[in-house]
Amino acid sequence: MPGNCSPVSLPLATRLTRLLARLVLYAVLWSVLAGLDGRSWIIGLPAVSAAACCSLFFAPQRLCPLSPLGLLRFIPFFLNLSFWGGCDVMRRALSPVMPLNPGLVRYQVSLPEAPQQVLLLNCISLLPGTISADFSGQCLTIHTIDRDMPVWSTVHLLERRVAAVFGLRLAGGAP
Amino acid sequence: MSWQYSSAALFLLLAIVAGLGRILRGPTAADSMLAAQLFGTCGVAILLLLARGLEWEVLQDIALVFALLAALAAVAFALRTWGGTER
Amino acid sequence: MGLLHNLGTVCILLGIPFFISGTIGLLRFPDIYTRLHALTKADNVGLGFVVLGLSLQADGWHTVARLLLIWLLVLIASSASCHLVARAALRKKIEPWSRP
C-alpha cells in the first residue's frame, strides 16, 4: 500500500519521482497564481522548489493515487449535492416556522486511510442537512439539521463515491 | 462600474453588516467566530466582484489572501483559543 | 455584450439570495451547530454562483483558473473550520438544541 513507508527506507529513484511530481504540481499552481509573465519565475522558482521540498519532508508518501474516472464522476455528484444543501438551508432559514429537528447521528467509517477520511469529512459538511462534528477511531459523529432526513444512506453513498475517487471499492452493506 | 457588480457587492455588504448582529448577541465566542467566517466568505465574493467591476485584477489576489487568512483564523480559534489543546 | 455575459450576470444575481439566507440563518437559528449549517452550506453555494458567473464573463482561461482556485480554497477552508468549530463545541459539552 502506498503511504506507509518512512522516507529513509525509500530508494533514491522513488524519492526523485515524488519530488518531480510535486515540482510539477507547484509549478502549475504558481503559473495560475502569478500569470504567465516570465519574470515572475525569479520569485517563483525558489518558491516552488522550497514548497516541493517542504511537502516532501512533511508528507513523504506518494501524491494521492487518484482515479481520474472516479474524480470525474465525483465532481458533478458533489456539486449537485452541495447545491441542494444550500437550497435546503435557504428553505429552512427563510420559512417562518423554521422547520428544524436537529440531532446527533453516529456513523462507522470504513475508509482506511487519512486522505480519504479527510475528503469524506470535508464533503459531509457541504451535504444537505449534515455537518461532521467529531471523528475518533473510525467513529464519526454527524450533526444533522433534521433527524427525518436519510442521513445514513446519503453518507454511505458519499463514502462509496469518495472511495471511487481513490480507486477503491468498499465492501458495502446494511448498517 | 456596471450596475450588476455594484448592486451585488452592496447586497453582500448588507449581509455582512446584518451578520455582525450575531457578534453582539453571542452567546459563545464561537458564535462571534461564525460572524468572522461570514466576513471571510462574503468578503471574498465582494472582492471578486469589485475586481471584475473595476477591472482591477490585484483585488483577486487580495481575495485569495482573505480566504487563506479566514481559514487560519478559524483553525487557530478552534484549536488554541476556544477548544484548548487539552481534552 | 453576448449571451455568455448575460448568463454570467444571471449567475451572479442567483448567488446573492444564498448569501442573504446564510446571514438570516446565522441570526435566526437556535444553536451553534445549526448556525454552522446555515453559514457553511449557503455561503459556499452563493460563492459558487458568483465564481461561476464571473468565470462565464472572464477574458481568458487564466482568470477562470484563478477564480476556481479561490473557490476551492474557500470550500476547503470553510468545511474544515466548520468541522473544527463543531468538534470544539461538542468537546466543550455544548448540548445541541433539539425540538422540545
XYZ file of C-alpha atoms in Angstrom:
362
model
C 0.000 0.000 0.000
C 1.295 3.495 -0.708
C 1.872 5.976 2.022
C 3.070 3.974 4.970
C 6.808 3.926 4.363
C 9.244 6.240 6.096
C 11.378 8.490 3.883
C 14.632 6.885 4.978
C 13.815 3.443 3.667
C 12.843 4.670 0.191
C 15.203 4.190 -2.741
C 16.598 7.342 -4.289
C 14.730 6.890 -7.583
C 11.354 6.787 -5.808
C 12.169 9.899 -3.869
C 13.230 11.731 -7.003
C 9.990 10.839 -8.842
C 7.957 12.046 -5.909
C 9.940 15.282 -5.782
C 9.415 15.749 -9.507
C 5.652 15.183 -9.218
C 5.451 17.855 -6.555
C 7.601 20.276 -8.536
C 5.212 19.977 -11.472
C 2.162 20.401 -9.227
C 3.502 23.535 -7.534
C 4.760 24.987 -10.809
C 1.251 24.703 -12.261
C -0.149 26.299 -9.114
C 2.355 29.140 -9.371
C 1.526 29.825 -13.003
C -2.156 30.024 -12.049
C -1.392 32.451 -9.225
C 1.208 34.631 -10.889
C 0.229 34.537 -14.533
C 2.400 33.726 -17.498
C 4.799 36.659 -17.112
C 8.264 35.122 -17.363
C 9.767 37.494 -14.801
C 7.528 36.110 -12.064
C 9.694 32.970 -12.025
C 12.520 34.943 -10.370
C 10.486 34.502 -7.198
C 8.503 31.541 -8.469
C 11.357 29.132 -8.993
C 12.755 29.328 -5.440
C 9.217 29.316 -4.012
C 8.189 26.244 -5.992
C 11.373 24.372 -5.062
C 11.020 25.258 -1.401
C 7.365 24.196 -1.373
C 8.174 20.876 -3.035
C 10.965 20.138 -0.554
C 8.806 21.108 2.443
C 5.907 18.966 1.320
C 8.198 16.002 0.699
C 9.672 16.464 4.165
C 6.327 16.684 5.983
C 4.334 14.225 3.859
C 6.728 11.815 2.173
C 4.032 9.459 0.875
C 3.059 9.257 -2.758
C 0.803 12.022 -4.010
C -2.657 10.534 -3.581
C -3.132 7.855 -6.256
C -6.364 9.260 -7.665
C -8.547 7.522 -10.177
C -9.325 10.044 -12.968
C -12.656 8.424 -13.796
C -13.710 8.358 -10.163
C -12.746 12.016 -9.777
C -14.591 12.952 -12.952
C -17.747 11.294 -11.667
C -17.297 12.713 -8.186
C -17.274 16.384 -9.206
C -20.827 16.619 -10.635
C -22.118 14.374 -7.839
C -20.612 16.673 -5.222
C -21.679 19.919 -6.929
C -25.247 18.657 -7.219
C -25.459 17.599 -3.572
C -23.850 20.759 -2.240
C -26.233 22.858 -4.348
C -29.188 21.064 -2.753
C -27.503 21.541 0.617
C -27.550 25.286 0.065
C -31.173 25.230 -1.095
C -32.200 23.145 1.916
C -30.609 25.608 4.338
C -32.143 28.528 2.476
C -35.618 26.978 2.744
C -35.235 26.377 6.476
C -33.794 29.839 7.173
C -36.472 31.715 5.251
C -39.506 29.687 6.319
C -41.468 31.469 9.057
C -41.847 28.318 11.192
C -38.179 27.287 10.788
C -38.530 23.512 10.285
C -35.593 22.278 12.386
C -35.302 18.930 14.091
C -31.591 18.635 14.844
C -29.801 15.742 16.433
C -26.585 13.737 16.508
C -26.048 10.616 14.411
C -23.142 8.175 14.608
C -21.585 6.602 11.557
C -18.944 3.894 11.286
C -16.404 4.917 8.636
C -14.846 2.116 6.610
C -12.421 4.213 4.526
C -8.973 3.022 5.571
C -6.591 5.965 5.178
C -6.314 9.576 6.286
C -6.567 11.410 2.907
C -9.815 9.625 2.085
C -11.246 10.282 5.519
C -10.355 13.966 5.278
C -12.134 14.244 1.933
C -15.196 12.479 3.374
C -15.291 14.702 6.462
C -14.978 17.880 4.443
C -17.653 16.861 1.968
C -20.139 15.863 4.677
C -20.235 19.450 5.926
C -21.397 20.623 2.499
C -24.077 17.958 2.010
C -27.767 18.695 2.642
C -28.507 18.601 6.344
C -25.274 17.197 7.766
C -22.055 18.504 9.297
C -19.258 16.310 10.581
C -18.922 17.135 14.245
C -16.366 14.704 15.626
C -14.165 11.901 14.416
C -12.181 9.481 16.533
C -11.110 5.968 15.818
C -13.364 5.094 12.899
C -16.457 6.570 14.513
C -17.873 9.745 13.009
C -20.357 11.927 14.866
C -22.624 13.802 12.494
C -24.860 16.688 13.446
C -27.968 16.663 11.305
C -30.367 19.561 10.936
C -33.345 17.242 10.503
C -33.481 13.777 12.026
C -36.054 12.715 9.450
C -33.564 13.052 6.609
C -31.927 9.868 5.288
C -28.533 10.716 6.796
C -27.100 7.212 6.871
C -27.794 6.393 3.240
C -26.559 9.793 1.996
C -23.274 9.499 3.881
C -22.917 5.884 2.781
C -23.345 6.879 -0.864
C -20.835 9.699 -0.411
C -18.366 7.311 1.200
C -18.549 4.952 -1.767
C -18.021 7.844 -4.176
C -15.023 9.076 -2.164
C -13.580 5.565 -2.268
C -14.029 5.556 -6.058
C -12.029 8.808 -6.298
C -9.098 6.930 -4.788
C -9.724 3.890 -6.941
C -11.052 1.750 -4.090
C -14.144 -0.393 -3.806
C -15.806 -0.669 -0.433
C -17.492 -3.831 0.716
C -20.844 -2.161 1.263
C -23.682 -3.481 3.393
C -26.583 -2.606 5.590
C -25.852 -0.972 8.989
C -18.633 50.047 -12.804
C -21.751 48.472 -14.249
C -24.815 48.030 -12.126
C -24.738 44.271 -11.605
C -21.373 44.228 -9.826
C -22.045 47.224 -7.634
C -25.535 46.125 -6.611
C -24.402 42.560 -5.897
C -21.484 43.856 -3.816
C -23.848 46.161 -1.946
C -26.176 43.285 -1.024
C -23.230 41.232 0.164
C -22.095 44.148 2.296
C -25.583 44.260 3.805
C -25.330 40.529 4.548
C -22.071 41.134 6.424
C -23.436 44.064 8.402
C -26.539 42.076 9.404
C -24.340 39.132 10.357
C -22.381 41.342 12.724
C -25.511 41.292 14.894
C -24.509 37.761 15.846
C -21.339 39.110 17.475
C -23.418 41.362 19.700
C -25.839 38.607 20.665
C -23.248 35.902 21.234
C -23.758 33.862 23.342
C -20.497 31.920 22.994
C -17.214 33.012 21.491
C -17.799 30.525 18.682
C -20.879 32.439 17.558
C -18.762 35.535 17.156
C -16.280 33.423 15.239
C -19.058 32.442 12.848
C -19.617 36.101 12.049
C -15.919 36.321 11.225
C -16.325 33.333 8.908
C -19.193 35.129 7.218
C -16.914 38.116 6.808
C -14.410 35.809 5.109
C -16.736 34.274 2.517
C -18.719 37.428 1.750
C -15.519 39.456 1.688
C -14.019 37.146 -0.910
C -17.156 37.426 -3.044
C -17.185 41.235 -2.773
C -13.511 41.476 -3.713
C -14.010 39.211 -6.732
C -16.971 41.282 -7.896
C -15.037 44.521 -7.485
C -12.012 43.041 -9.255
C -14.218 42.429 -12.257
C -16.255 45.623 -11.997
C -13.301 47.969 -11.555
C -11.081 45.963 -13.936
C -8.540 45.768 -11.154
C -7.005 42.300 -11.138
C -4.985 42.836 -7.964
C -8.184 42.529 -5.939
C -8.330 38.850 -6.918
C -5.036 38.270 -5.165
C -6.346 40.083 -2.120
C -9.371 37.779 -2.182
C -7.036 34.797 -2.207
C -5.187 36.109 0.828
C -8.542 36.789 2.524
C -9.581 33.180 2.018
C -6.302 31.912 3.433
C -6.460 34.186 6.467
C -10.071 33.242 7.243
C -9.048 29.590 7.279
C -6.058 30.239 9.533
C -8.140 32.329 11.909
C -10.753 29.593 12.264
C -8.174 26.865 12.811
C -6.261 28.914 15.364
C -9.506 29.742 17.145
C -10.787 26.157 17.262
C -7.513 24.558 18.273
C -5.948 27.156 20.565
C -8.275 29.819 21.877
C -11.607 28.158 22.324
C -11.077 24.437 22.068
C -7.866 24.334 24.034
C -5.292 21.647 23.392
C -6.181 19.660 26.479
C -9.115 17.251 26.322
C -22.115 42.013 -24.828
C -23.023 38.464 -25.746
C -25.036 35.631 -24.345
C -22.280 34.425 -22.014
C -22.104 37.820 -20.403
C -25.827 37.859 -19.656
C -25.721 34.283 -18.399
C -22.888 35.318 -16.082
C -24.924 38.212 -14.744
C -27.820 35.857 -14.027
C -25.486 33.513 -12.126
C -24.044 36.357 -10.050
C -27.509 37.564 -9.128
C -28.580 33.988 -8.294
C -25.756 33.784 -5.780
C -26.937 36.740 -3.698
C -30.039 35.064 -2.132
C -27.810 32.284 -0.808
C -25.570 34.772 0.984
C -28.595 36.584 2.374
C -30.206 33.386 3.621
C -26.913 32.293 5.165
C -26.932 35.500 7.178
C -30.601 35.090 8.090
C -29.879 31.540 9.243
C -26.947 32.811 11.287
C -29.265 35.259 13.033
C -32.355 33.057 13.420
C -31.127 29.517 14.100
C -31.175 28.420 17.743
C -27.708 26.997 18.468
C -24.114 26.940 17.303
C -24.472 23.711 15.310
C -27.470 24.788 13.267
C -25.819 28.157 12.623
C -22.805 26.294 11.285
C -25.132 24.508 8.858
C -26.522 27.810 7.613
C -23.204 29.543 7.194
C -21.140 26.745 5.662
C -23.604 25.496 3.076
C -25.440 28.620 1.991
C -22.370 30.814 1.666
C -20.441 28.270 -0.340
C -23.250 27.820 -2.834
C -23.523 31.604 -3.060
C -19.807 31.977 -3.708
C -20.035 29.120 -6.201
C -22.635 31.020 -8.212
C -20.651 34.259 -8.087
C -17.497 32.447 -9.228
C -19.433 30.664 -11.981
C -20.907 33.944 -13.180
C -17.553 35.735 -13.157
C -15.942 32.782 -14.964
C -18.519 32.991 -17.728
C -17.608 36.648 -18.181
C -13.852 36.169 -17.829
C -11.444 37.186 -20.584
C -9.252 34.107 -20.542
C -8.603 30.693 -19.045
C -6.128 32.197 -16.630
C -8.755 34.226 -14.782
C -11.084 31.216 -14.733
C -8.364 29.019 -13.217
C -7.636 31.588 -10.545
C -11.329 32.031 -9.710
C -11.815 28.269 -9.397
C -8.723 28.036 -7.216
C -10.105 30.700 -4.890
C -13.451 28.919 -4.681
C -11.791 25.580 -3.954
C -9.713 27.194 -1.246
C -12.749 28.782 0.396
C -14.602 25.469 0.125
C -11.842 23.548 1.881
C -11.277 26.289 4.432
C -14.896 26.678 5.427
C -15.716 22.988 5.647
C -12.562 22.320 7.659
C -13.238 25.185 10.039
C -16.879 24.111 10.305
C -15.698 20.685 11.438
C -13.201 22.134 13.902
C -15.693 24.536 15.481
C -18.334 21.791 15.773
C -15.791 19.436 17.332
C -14.605 22.033 19.808
C -18.232 22.746 20.750
C -19.006 19.044 21.241
C -15.904 18.534 23.360
C -16.907 21.529 25.470
C -20.133 19.589 26.122
C -22.346 22.178 24.480
C -25.642 20.333 24.015
C -27.224 20.571 20.582
C -30.569 22.291 20.649
C -33.416 19.895 19.945
C -37.068 20.424 19.232
C -38.925 20.452 22.548
